[in-house]
PDB file of C-alpha atoms in Angstrom:
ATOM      1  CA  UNK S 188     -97.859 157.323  89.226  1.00 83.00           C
ATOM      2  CA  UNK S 189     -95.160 159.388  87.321  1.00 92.00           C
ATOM      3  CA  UNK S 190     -93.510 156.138  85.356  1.00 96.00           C
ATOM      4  CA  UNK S 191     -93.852 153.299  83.535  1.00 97.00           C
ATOM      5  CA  UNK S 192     -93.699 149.809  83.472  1.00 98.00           C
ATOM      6  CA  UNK S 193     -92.500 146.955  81.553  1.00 97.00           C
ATOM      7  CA  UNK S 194     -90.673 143.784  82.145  1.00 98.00           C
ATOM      8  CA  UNK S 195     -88.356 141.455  79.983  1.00 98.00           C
ATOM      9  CA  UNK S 196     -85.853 138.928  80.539  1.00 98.00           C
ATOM     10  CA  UNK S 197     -81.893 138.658  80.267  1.00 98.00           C
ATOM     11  CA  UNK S 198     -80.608 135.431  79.315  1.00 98.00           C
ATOM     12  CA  UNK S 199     -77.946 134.397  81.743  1.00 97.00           C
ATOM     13  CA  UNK S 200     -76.400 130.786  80.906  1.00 89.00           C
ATOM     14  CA  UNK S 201     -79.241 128.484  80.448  1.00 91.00           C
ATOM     15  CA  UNK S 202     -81.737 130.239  81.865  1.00 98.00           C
ATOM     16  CA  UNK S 203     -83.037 134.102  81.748  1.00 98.00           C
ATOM     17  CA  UNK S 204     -83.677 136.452  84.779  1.00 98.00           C
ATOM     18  CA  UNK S 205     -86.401 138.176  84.932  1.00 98.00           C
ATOM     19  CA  UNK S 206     -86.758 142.008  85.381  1.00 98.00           C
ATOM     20  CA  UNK S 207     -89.182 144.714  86.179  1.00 98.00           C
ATOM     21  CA  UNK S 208     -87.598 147.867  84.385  1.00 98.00           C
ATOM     22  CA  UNK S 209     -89.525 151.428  85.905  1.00 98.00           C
ATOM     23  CA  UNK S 210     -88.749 154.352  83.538  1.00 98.00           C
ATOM     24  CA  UNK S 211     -89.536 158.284  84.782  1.00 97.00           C
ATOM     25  CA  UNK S 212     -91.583 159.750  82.294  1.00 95.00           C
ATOM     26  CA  UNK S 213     -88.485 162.580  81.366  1.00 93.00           C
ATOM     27  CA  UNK S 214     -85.278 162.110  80.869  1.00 93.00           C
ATOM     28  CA  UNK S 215     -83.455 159.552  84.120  1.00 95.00           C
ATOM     29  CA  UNK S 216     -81.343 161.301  86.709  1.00 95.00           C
ATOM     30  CA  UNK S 217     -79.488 158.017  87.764  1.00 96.00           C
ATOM     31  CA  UNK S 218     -80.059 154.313  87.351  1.00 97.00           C
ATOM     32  CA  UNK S 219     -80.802 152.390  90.352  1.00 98.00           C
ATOM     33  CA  UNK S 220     -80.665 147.900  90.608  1.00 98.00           C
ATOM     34  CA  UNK S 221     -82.597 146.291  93.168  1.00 99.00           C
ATOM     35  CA  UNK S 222     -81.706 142.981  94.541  1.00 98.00           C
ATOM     36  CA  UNK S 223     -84.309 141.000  96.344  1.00 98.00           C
ATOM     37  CA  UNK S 224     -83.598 138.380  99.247  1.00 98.00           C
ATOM     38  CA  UNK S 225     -84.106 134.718  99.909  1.00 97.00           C
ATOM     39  CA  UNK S 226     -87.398 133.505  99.910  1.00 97.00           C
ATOM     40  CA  UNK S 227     -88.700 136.950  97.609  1.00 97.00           C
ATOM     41  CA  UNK S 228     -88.344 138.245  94.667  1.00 98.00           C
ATOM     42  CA  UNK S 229     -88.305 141.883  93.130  1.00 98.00           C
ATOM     43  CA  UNK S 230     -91.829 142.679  93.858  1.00 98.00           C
ATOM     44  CA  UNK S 231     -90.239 143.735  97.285  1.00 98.00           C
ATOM     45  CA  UNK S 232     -89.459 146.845  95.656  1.00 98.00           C
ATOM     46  CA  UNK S 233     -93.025 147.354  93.535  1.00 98.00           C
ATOM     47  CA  UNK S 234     -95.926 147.261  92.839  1.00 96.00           C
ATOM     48  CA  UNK S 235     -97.862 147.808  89.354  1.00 93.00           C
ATOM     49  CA  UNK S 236    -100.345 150.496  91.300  1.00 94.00           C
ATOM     50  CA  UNK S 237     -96.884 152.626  91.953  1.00 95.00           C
ATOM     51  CA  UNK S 238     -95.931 151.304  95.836  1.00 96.00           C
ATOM     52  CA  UNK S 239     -92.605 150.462  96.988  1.00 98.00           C
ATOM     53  CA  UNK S 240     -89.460 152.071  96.917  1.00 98.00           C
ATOM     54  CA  UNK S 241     -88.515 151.506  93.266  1.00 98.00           C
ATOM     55  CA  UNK S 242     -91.611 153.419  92.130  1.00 98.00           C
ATOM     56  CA  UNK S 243     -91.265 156.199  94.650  1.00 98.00           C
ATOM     57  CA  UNK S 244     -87.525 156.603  92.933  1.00 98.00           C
ATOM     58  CA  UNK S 245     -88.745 156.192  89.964  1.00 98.00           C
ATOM     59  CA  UNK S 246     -91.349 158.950  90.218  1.00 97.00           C
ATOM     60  CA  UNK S 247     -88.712 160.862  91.338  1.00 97.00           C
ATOM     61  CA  UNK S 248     -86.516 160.789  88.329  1.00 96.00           C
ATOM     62  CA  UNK S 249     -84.667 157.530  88.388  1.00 97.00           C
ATOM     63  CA  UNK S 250     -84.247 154.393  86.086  1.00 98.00           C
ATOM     64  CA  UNK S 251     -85.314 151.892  88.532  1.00 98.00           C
ATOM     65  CA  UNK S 252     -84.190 147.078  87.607  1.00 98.00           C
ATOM     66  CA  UNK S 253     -85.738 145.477  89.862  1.00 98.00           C
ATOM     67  CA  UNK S 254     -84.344 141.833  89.335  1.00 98.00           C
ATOM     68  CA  UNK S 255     -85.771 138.902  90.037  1.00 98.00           C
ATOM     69  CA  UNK S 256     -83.123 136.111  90.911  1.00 98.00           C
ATOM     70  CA  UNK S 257     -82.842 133.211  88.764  1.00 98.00           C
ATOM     71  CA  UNK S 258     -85.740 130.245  89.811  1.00 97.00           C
ATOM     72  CA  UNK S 259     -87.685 133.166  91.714  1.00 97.00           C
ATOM     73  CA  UNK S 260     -90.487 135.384  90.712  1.00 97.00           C
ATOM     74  CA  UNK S 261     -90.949 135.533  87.192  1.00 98.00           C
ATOM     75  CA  UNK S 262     -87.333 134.043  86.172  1.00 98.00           C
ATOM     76  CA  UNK S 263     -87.475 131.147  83.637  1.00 98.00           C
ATOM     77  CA  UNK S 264     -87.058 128.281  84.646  1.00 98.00           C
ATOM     78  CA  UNK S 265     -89.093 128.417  87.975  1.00 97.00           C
ATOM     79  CA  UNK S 266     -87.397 126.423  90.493  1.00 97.00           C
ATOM     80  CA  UNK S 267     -90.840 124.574  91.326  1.00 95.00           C
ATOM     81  CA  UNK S 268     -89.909 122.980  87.776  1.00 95.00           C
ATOM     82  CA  UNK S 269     -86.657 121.324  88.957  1.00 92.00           C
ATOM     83  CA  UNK S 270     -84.550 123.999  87.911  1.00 96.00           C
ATOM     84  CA  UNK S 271     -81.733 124.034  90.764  1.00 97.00           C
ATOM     85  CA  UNK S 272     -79.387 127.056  90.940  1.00 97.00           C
ATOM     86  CA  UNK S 273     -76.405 127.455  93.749  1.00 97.00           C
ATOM     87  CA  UNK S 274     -75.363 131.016  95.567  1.00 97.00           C
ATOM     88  CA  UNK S 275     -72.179 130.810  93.800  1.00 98.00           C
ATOM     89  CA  UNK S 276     -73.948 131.084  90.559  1.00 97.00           C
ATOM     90  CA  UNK S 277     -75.605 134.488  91.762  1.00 98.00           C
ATOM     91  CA  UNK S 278     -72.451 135.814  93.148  1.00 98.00           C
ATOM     92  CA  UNK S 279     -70.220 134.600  90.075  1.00 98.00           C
ATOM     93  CA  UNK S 280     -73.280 135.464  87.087  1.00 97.00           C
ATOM     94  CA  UNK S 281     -76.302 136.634  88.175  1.00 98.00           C
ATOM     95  CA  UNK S 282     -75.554 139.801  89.606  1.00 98.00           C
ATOM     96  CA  UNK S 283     -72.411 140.620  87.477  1.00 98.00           C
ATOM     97  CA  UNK S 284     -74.551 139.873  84.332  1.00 98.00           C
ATOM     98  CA  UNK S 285     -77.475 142.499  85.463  1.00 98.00           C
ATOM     99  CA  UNK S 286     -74.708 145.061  87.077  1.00 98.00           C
ATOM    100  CA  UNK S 287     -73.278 145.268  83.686  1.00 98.00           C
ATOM    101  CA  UNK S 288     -76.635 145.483  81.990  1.00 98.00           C
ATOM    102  CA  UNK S 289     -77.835 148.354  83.856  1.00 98.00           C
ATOM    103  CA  UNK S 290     -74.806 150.136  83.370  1.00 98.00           C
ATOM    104  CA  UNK S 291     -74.557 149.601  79.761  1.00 98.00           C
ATOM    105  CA  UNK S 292     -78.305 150.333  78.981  1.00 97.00           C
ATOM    106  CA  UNK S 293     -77.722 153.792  81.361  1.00 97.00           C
ATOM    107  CA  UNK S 294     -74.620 154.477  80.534  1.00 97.00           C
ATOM    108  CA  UNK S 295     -73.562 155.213  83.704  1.00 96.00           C
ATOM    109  CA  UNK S 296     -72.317 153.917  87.266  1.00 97.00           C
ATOM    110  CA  UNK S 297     -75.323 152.918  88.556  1.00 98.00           C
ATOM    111  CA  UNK S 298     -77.094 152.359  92.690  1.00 98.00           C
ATOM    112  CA  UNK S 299     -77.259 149.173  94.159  1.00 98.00           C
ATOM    113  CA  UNK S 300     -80.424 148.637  96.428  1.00 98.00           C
ATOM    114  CA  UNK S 301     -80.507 145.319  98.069  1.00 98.00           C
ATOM    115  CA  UNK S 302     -83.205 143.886 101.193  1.00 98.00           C
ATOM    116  CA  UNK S 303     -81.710 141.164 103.408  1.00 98.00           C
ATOM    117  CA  UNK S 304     -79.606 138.629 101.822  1.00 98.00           C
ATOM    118  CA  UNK S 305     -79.416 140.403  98.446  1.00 98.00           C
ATOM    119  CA  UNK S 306     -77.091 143.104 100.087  1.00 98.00           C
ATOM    120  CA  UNK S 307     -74.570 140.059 101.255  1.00 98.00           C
ATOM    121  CA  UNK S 308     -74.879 138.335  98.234  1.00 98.00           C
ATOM    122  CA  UNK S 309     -73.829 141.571  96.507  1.00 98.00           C
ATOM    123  CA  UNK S 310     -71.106 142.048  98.833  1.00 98.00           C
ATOM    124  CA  UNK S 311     -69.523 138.862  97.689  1.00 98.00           C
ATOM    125  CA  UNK S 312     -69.929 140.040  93.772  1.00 98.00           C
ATOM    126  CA  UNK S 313     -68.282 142.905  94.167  1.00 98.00           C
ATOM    127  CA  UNK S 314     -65.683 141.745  96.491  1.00 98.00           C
ATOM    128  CA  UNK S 315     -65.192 138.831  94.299  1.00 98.00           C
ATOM    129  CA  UNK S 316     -65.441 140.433  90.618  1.00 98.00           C
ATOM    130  CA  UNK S 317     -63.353 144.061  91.360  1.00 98.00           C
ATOM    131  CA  UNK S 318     -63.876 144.797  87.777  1.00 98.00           C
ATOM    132  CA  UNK S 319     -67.450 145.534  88.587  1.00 98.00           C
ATOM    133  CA  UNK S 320     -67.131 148.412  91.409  1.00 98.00           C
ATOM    134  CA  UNK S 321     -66.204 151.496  88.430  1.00 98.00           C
ATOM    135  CA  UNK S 322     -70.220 150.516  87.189  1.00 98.00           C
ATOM    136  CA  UNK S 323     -71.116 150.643  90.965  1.00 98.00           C
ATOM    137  CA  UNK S 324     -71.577 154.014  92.505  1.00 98.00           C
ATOM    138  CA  UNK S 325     -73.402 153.453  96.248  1.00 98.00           C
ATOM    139  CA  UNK S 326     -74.406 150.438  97.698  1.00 98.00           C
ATOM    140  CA  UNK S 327     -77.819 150.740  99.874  1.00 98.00           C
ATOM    141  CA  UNK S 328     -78.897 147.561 101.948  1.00 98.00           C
ATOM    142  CA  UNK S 329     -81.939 146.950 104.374  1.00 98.00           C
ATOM    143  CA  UNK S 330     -81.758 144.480 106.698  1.00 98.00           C
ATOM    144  CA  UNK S 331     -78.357 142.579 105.442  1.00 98.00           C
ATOM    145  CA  UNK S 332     -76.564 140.192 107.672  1.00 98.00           C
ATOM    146  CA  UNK S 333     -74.914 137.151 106.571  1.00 97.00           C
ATOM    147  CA  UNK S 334     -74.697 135.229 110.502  1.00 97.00           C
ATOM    148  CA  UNK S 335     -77.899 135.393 112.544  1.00 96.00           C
ATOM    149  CA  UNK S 336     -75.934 135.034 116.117  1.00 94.00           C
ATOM    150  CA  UNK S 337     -79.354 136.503 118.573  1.00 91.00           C
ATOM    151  CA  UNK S 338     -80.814 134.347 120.362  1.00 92.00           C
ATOM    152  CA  UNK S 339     -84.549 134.625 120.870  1.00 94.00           C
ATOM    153  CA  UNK S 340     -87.581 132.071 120.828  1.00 95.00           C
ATOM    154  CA  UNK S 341     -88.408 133.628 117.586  1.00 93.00           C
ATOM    155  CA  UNK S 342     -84.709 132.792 116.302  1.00 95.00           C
ATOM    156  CA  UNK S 343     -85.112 129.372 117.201  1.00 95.00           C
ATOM    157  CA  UNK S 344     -88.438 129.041 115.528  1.00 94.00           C
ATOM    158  CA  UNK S 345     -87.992 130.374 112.532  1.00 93.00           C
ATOM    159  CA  UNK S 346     -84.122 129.946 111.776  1.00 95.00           C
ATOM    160  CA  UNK S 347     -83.274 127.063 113.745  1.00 95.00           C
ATOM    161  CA  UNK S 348     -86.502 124.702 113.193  1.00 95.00           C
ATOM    162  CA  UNK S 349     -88.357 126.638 110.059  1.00 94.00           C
ATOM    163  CA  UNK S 350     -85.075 127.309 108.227  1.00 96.00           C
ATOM    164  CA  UNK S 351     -82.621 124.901 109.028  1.00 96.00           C
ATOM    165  CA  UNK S 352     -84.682 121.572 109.186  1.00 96.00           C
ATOM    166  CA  UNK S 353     -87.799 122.291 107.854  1.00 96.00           C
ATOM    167  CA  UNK S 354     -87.031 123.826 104.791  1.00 97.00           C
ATOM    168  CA  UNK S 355     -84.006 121.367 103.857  1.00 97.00           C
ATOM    169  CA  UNK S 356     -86.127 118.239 104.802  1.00 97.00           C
ATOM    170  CA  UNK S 357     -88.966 119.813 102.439  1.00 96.00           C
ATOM    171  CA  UNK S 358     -86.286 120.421  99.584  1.00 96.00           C
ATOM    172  CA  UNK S 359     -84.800 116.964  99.532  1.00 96.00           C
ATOM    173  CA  UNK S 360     -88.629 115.569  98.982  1.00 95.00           C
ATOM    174  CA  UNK S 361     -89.532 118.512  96.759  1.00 95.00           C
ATOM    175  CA  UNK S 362     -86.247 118.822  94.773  1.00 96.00           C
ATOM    176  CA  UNK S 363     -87.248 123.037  95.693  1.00 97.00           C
ATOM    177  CA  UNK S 364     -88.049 124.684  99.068  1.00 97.00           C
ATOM    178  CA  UNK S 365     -91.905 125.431  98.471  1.00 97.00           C
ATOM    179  CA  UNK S 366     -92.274 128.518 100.350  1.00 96.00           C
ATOM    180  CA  UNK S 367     -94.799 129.860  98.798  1.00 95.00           C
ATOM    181  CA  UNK S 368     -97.374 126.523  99.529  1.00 93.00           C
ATOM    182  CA  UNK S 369     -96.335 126.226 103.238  1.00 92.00           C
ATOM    183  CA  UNK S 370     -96.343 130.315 103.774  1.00 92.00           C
ATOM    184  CA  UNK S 371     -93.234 131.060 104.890  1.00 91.00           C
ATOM    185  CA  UNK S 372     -91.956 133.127 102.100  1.00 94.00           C
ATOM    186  CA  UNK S 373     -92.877 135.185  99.048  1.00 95.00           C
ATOM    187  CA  UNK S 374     -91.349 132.769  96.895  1.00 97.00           C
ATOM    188  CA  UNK S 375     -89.917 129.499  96.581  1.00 97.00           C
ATOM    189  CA  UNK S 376     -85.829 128.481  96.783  1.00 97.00           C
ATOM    190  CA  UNK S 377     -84.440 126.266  94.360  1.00 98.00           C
ATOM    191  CA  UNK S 378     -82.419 123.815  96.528  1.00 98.00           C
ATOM    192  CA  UNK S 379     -78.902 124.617  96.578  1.00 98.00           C
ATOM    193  CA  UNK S 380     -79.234 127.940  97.285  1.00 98.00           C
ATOM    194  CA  UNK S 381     -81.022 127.120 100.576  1.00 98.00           C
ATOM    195  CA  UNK S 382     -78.256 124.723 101.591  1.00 97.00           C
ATOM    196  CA  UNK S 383     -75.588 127.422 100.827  1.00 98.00           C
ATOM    197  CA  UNK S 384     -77.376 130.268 102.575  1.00 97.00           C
ATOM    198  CA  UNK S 385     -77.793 127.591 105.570  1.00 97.00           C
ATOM    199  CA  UNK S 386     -73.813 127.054 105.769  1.00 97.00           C
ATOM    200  CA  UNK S 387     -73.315 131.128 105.556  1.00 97.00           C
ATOM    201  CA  UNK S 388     -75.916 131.686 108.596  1.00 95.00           C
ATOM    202  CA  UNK S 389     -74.267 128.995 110.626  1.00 93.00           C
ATOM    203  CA  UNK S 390     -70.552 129.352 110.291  1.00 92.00           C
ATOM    204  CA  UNK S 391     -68.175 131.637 110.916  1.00 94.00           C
ATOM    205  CA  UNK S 392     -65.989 131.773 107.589  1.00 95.00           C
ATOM    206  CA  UNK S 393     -67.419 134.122 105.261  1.00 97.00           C
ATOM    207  CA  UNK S 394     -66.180 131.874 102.139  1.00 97.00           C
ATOM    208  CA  UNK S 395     -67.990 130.289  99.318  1.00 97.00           C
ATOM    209  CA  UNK S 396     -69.619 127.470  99.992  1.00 95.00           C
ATOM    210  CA  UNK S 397     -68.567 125.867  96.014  1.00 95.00           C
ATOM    211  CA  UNK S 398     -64.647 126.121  96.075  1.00 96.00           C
ATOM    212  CA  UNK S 399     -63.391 127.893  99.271  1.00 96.00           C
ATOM    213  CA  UNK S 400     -62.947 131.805  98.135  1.00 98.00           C
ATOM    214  CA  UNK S 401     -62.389 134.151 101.284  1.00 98.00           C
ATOM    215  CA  UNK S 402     -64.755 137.080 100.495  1.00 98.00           C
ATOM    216  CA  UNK S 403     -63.329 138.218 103.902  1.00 97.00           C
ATOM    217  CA  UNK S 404     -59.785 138.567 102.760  1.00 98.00           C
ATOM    218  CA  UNK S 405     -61.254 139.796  99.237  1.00 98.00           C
ATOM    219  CA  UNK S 406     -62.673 142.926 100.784  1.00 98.00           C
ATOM    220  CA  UNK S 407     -60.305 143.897 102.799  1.00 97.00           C
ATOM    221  CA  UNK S 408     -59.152 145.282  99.632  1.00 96.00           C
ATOM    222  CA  UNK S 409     -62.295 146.419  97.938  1.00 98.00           C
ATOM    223  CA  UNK S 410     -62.633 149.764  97.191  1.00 97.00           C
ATOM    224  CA  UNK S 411     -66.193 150.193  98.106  1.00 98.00           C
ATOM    225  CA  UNK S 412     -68.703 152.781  96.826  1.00 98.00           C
ATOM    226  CA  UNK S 413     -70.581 154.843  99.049  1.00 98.00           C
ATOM    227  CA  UNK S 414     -72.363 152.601 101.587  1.00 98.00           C
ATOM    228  CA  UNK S 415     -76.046 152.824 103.462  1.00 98.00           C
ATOM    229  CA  UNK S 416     -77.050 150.380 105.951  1.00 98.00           C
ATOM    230  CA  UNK S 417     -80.676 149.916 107.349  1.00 98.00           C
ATOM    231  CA  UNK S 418     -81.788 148.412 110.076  1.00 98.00           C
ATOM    232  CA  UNK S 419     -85.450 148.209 111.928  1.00 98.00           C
ATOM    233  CA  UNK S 420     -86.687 148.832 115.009  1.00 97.00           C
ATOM    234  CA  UNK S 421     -88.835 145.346 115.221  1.00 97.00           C
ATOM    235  CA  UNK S 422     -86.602 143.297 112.898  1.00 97.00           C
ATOM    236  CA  UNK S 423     -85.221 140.807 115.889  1.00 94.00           C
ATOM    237  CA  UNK S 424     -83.777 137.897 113.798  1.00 96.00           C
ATOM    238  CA  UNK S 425     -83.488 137.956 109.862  1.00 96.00           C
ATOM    239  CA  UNK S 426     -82.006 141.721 110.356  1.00 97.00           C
ATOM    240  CA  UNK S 427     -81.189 142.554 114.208  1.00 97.00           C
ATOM    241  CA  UNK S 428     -79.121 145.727 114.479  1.00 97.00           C
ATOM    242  CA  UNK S 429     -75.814 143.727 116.382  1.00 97.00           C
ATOM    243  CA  UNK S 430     -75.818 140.822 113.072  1.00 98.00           C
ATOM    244  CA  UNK S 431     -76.079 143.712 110.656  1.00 98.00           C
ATOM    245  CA  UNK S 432     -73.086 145.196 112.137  1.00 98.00           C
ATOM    246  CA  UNK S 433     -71.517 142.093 112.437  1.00 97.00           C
ATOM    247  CA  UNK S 434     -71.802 141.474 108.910  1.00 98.00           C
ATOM    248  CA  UNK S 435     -70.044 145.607 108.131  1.00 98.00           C
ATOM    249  CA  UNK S 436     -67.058 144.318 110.114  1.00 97.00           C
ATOM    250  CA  UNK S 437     -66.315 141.383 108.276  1.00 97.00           C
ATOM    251  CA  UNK S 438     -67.038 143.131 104.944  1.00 98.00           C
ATOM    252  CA  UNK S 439     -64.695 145.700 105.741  1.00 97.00           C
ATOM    253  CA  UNK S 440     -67.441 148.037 105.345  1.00 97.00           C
ATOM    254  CA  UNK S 441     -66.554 150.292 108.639  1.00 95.00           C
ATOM    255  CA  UNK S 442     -67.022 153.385 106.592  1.00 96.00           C
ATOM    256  CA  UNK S 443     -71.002 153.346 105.946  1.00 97.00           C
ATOM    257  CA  UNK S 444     -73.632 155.451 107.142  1.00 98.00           C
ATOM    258  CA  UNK S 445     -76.106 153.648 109.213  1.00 98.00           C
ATOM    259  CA  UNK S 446     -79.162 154.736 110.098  1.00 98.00           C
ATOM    260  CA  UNK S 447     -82.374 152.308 112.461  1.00 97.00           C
ATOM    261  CA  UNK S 448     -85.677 152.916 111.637  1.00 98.00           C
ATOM    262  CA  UNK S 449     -88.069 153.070 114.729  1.00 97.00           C
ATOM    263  CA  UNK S 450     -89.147 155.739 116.562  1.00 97.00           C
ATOM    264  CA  UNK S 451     -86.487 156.331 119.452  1.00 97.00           C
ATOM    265  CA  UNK S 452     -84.434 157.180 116.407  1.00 96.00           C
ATOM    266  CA  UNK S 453     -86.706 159.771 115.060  1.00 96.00           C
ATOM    267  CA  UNK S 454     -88.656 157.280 112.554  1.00 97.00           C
ATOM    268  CA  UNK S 455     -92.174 158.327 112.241  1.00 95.00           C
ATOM    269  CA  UNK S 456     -93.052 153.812 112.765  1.00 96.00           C
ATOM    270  CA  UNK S 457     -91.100 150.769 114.155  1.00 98.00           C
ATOM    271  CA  UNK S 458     -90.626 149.058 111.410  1.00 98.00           C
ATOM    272  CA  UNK S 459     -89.500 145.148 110.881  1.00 98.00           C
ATOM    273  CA  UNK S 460     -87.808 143.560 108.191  1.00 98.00           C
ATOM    274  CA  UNK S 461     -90.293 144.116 105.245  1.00 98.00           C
ATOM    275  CA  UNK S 462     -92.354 146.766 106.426  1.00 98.00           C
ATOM    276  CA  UNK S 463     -89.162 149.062 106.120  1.00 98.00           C
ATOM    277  CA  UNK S 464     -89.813 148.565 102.565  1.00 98.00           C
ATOM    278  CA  UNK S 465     -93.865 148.159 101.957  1.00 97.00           C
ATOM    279  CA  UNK S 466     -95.585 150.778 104.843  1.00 98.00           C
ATOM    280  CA  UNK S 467     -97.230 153.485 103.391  1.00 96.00           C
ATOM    281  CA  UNK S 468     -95.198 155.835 105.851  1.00 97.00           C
ATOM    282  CA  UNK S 469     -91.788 155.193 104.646  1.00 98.00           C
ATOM    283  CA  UNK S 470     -92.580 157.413 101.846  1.00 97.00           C
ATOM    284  CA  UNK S 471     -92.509 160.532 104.649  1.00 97.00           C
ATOM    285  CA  UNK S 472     -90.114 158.570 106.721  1.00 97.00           C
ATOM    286  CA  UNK S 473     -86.703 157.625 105.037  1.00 98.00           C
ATOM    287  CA  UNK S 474     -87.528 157.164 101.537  1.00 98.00           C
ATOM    288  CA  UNK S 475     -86.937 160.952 101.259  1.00 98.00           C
ATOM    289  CA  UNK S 476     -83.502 160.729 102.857  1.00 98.00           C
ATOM    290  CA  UNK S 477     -82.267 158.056 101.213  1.00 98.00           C
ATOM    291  CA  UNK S 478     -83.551 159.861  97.232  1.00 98.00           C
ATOM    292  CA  UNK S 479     -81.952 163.165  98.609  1.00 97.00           C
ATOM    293  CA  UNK S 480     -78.718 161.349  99.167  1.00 98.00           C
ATOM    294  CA  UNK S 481     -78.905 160.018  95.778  1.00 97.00           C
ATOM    295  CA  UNK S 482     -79.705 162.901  94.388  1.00 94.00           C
ATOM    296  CA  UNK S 483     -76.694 163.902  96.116  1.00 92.00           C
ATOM    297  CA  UNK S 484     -74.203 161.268  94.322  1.00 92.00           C
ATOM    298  CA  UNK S 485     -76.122 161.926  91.370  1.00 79.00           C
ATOM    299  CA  UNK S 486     -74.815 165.448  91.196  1.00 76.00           C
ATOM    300  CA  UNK S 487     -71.079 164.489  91.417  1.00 72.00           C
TER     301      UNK S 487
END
């Protein structure tokens, strides 16, 4: 492992958000935030024996934030304390409050590297808070869709039973969505935030679910960074290829590279929605690409 460690906490409004900093042991080449998705947290991106993307970039030069959303991972308060917390909090404070961290501590424009709903939740920051995209210089997402429109068995198991009645019916008992104690997540949901991302699966209107902004309309006129979208070979429902294209459309984000990882597309593994992130081969696979690219921007 060719970095360190350390994490401390960013007070945000009441509460403080929790995050994982991973320092090269020379001087950074870039500074790169990672934004988990629902039912996670940052340790998506890490691990303290050096797995996961963040610590391959990491060893490879970069200043690596991996963030843990507020009531998730090792945020205080936990949302399994009562702490509730909405998605228009994240959009509107979370994420500009760590954007604007990372590029002050850095000094620099920094990478955005979001898994699943992280990369639509940023999407709506930036599209929402302009004043953020000069700190922002590529966007990266894995697996981000904001409407899950396949149809599958699987789909209706996990979305339409597990997600939408399950998980609501537990929260309203619970005051939280305990993920974690029924195993179907990394981490619990404080209980807003699961209605919210609910509404956003289901309808059509990509507009906030608290007062009514169109982040549609808003980024038709975003100027976005540079933009990478991944998508895997087994990842049928919370990532399929035709919803994560869906979701480019309506984000006006036409212009991004795109690349699916499986092996019809030259991947050395299928991979689903986390194991894009966590198999040991993505290291050889498209971890490379994706730091060369950086590396890349970097330079500019």
């Amino acid at each position: 492992m060719k970095h360190q460690q350390h994490s401390y906490f960013l007070p945000v409004k009441g509460y403080q958000l929790h995050i994982r900093r991973l320092l090269p042991l020379h001087q950074p080449v870039g500074a790169v935030l990672m934004l988990h998705g629902a039912i996670g947290n940052g340790r998506i991106f890490y691990s303290q024996s050096g797995k996961g993307l963040g610590c391959y970039l990491a060893d490879q030069g970069f200043a690596v934030y991996c963030a843990d959303f507020a009531g998730r991972g090792r945020s205080l308060p936990h949302s399994s304390s009562g702490f509730d917390h909405s998605q228009q909090q994240l959009i509107c404070q979370d994420i500009p409050a760590l954007v604007r961290h990372v590029a002050e501590a850095n000094q620099q424009a920094l990478h955005l590297i979001a898994h699943s709903w992280g990369g639509v939740l940023a999407a709506a920051s930036l599209s929402r808070h302009p004043e953020l995209l000069p700190l922002v210089q590529s966007k990266v997402c894995f697996g981000s869709k904001r409407r899950i429109r396949t149809q599958s068995l699987e789909k209706k198991l996990k979305i339409d039973w597990l997600w939408n009645r399950l998980a609501p019916w537990l929260a309203e008992r619970q005051g939280y969505f305990p993920a974690r104690r029924w195993r179907l997540g990394a981490d619990d949901e404080p209980r807003q935030f699961l209605l919210d991302c609910i509404r956003w699966i289901e309808q059509d209107a990509f507009v906030d679910c608290s007062d009514g902004f169109d982040y549609q309309s808003a980024a038709k006129s975003t100027a976005w960074p540079e933009l990478w979208h991944f998508v895997a070979e087994k990842d049928r429902v919370l990532g399929h290829p035709d919803d994560v294209k869906a979701f480019i459309a309506e984000a006006h984000q036409q212009q991004a590279r795109f690349s699916h990882l499986g092996k019809a597309s030259g991947a050395l593994v299928d991979y689903d929605h986390v194991s894009m992130l966590t198999h040991p081969m993505a290291v050889q696979d498209h971890f490379p690409k994706l730091l060369q690219w950086l590396q890349q921007l970097a330079e500019r």
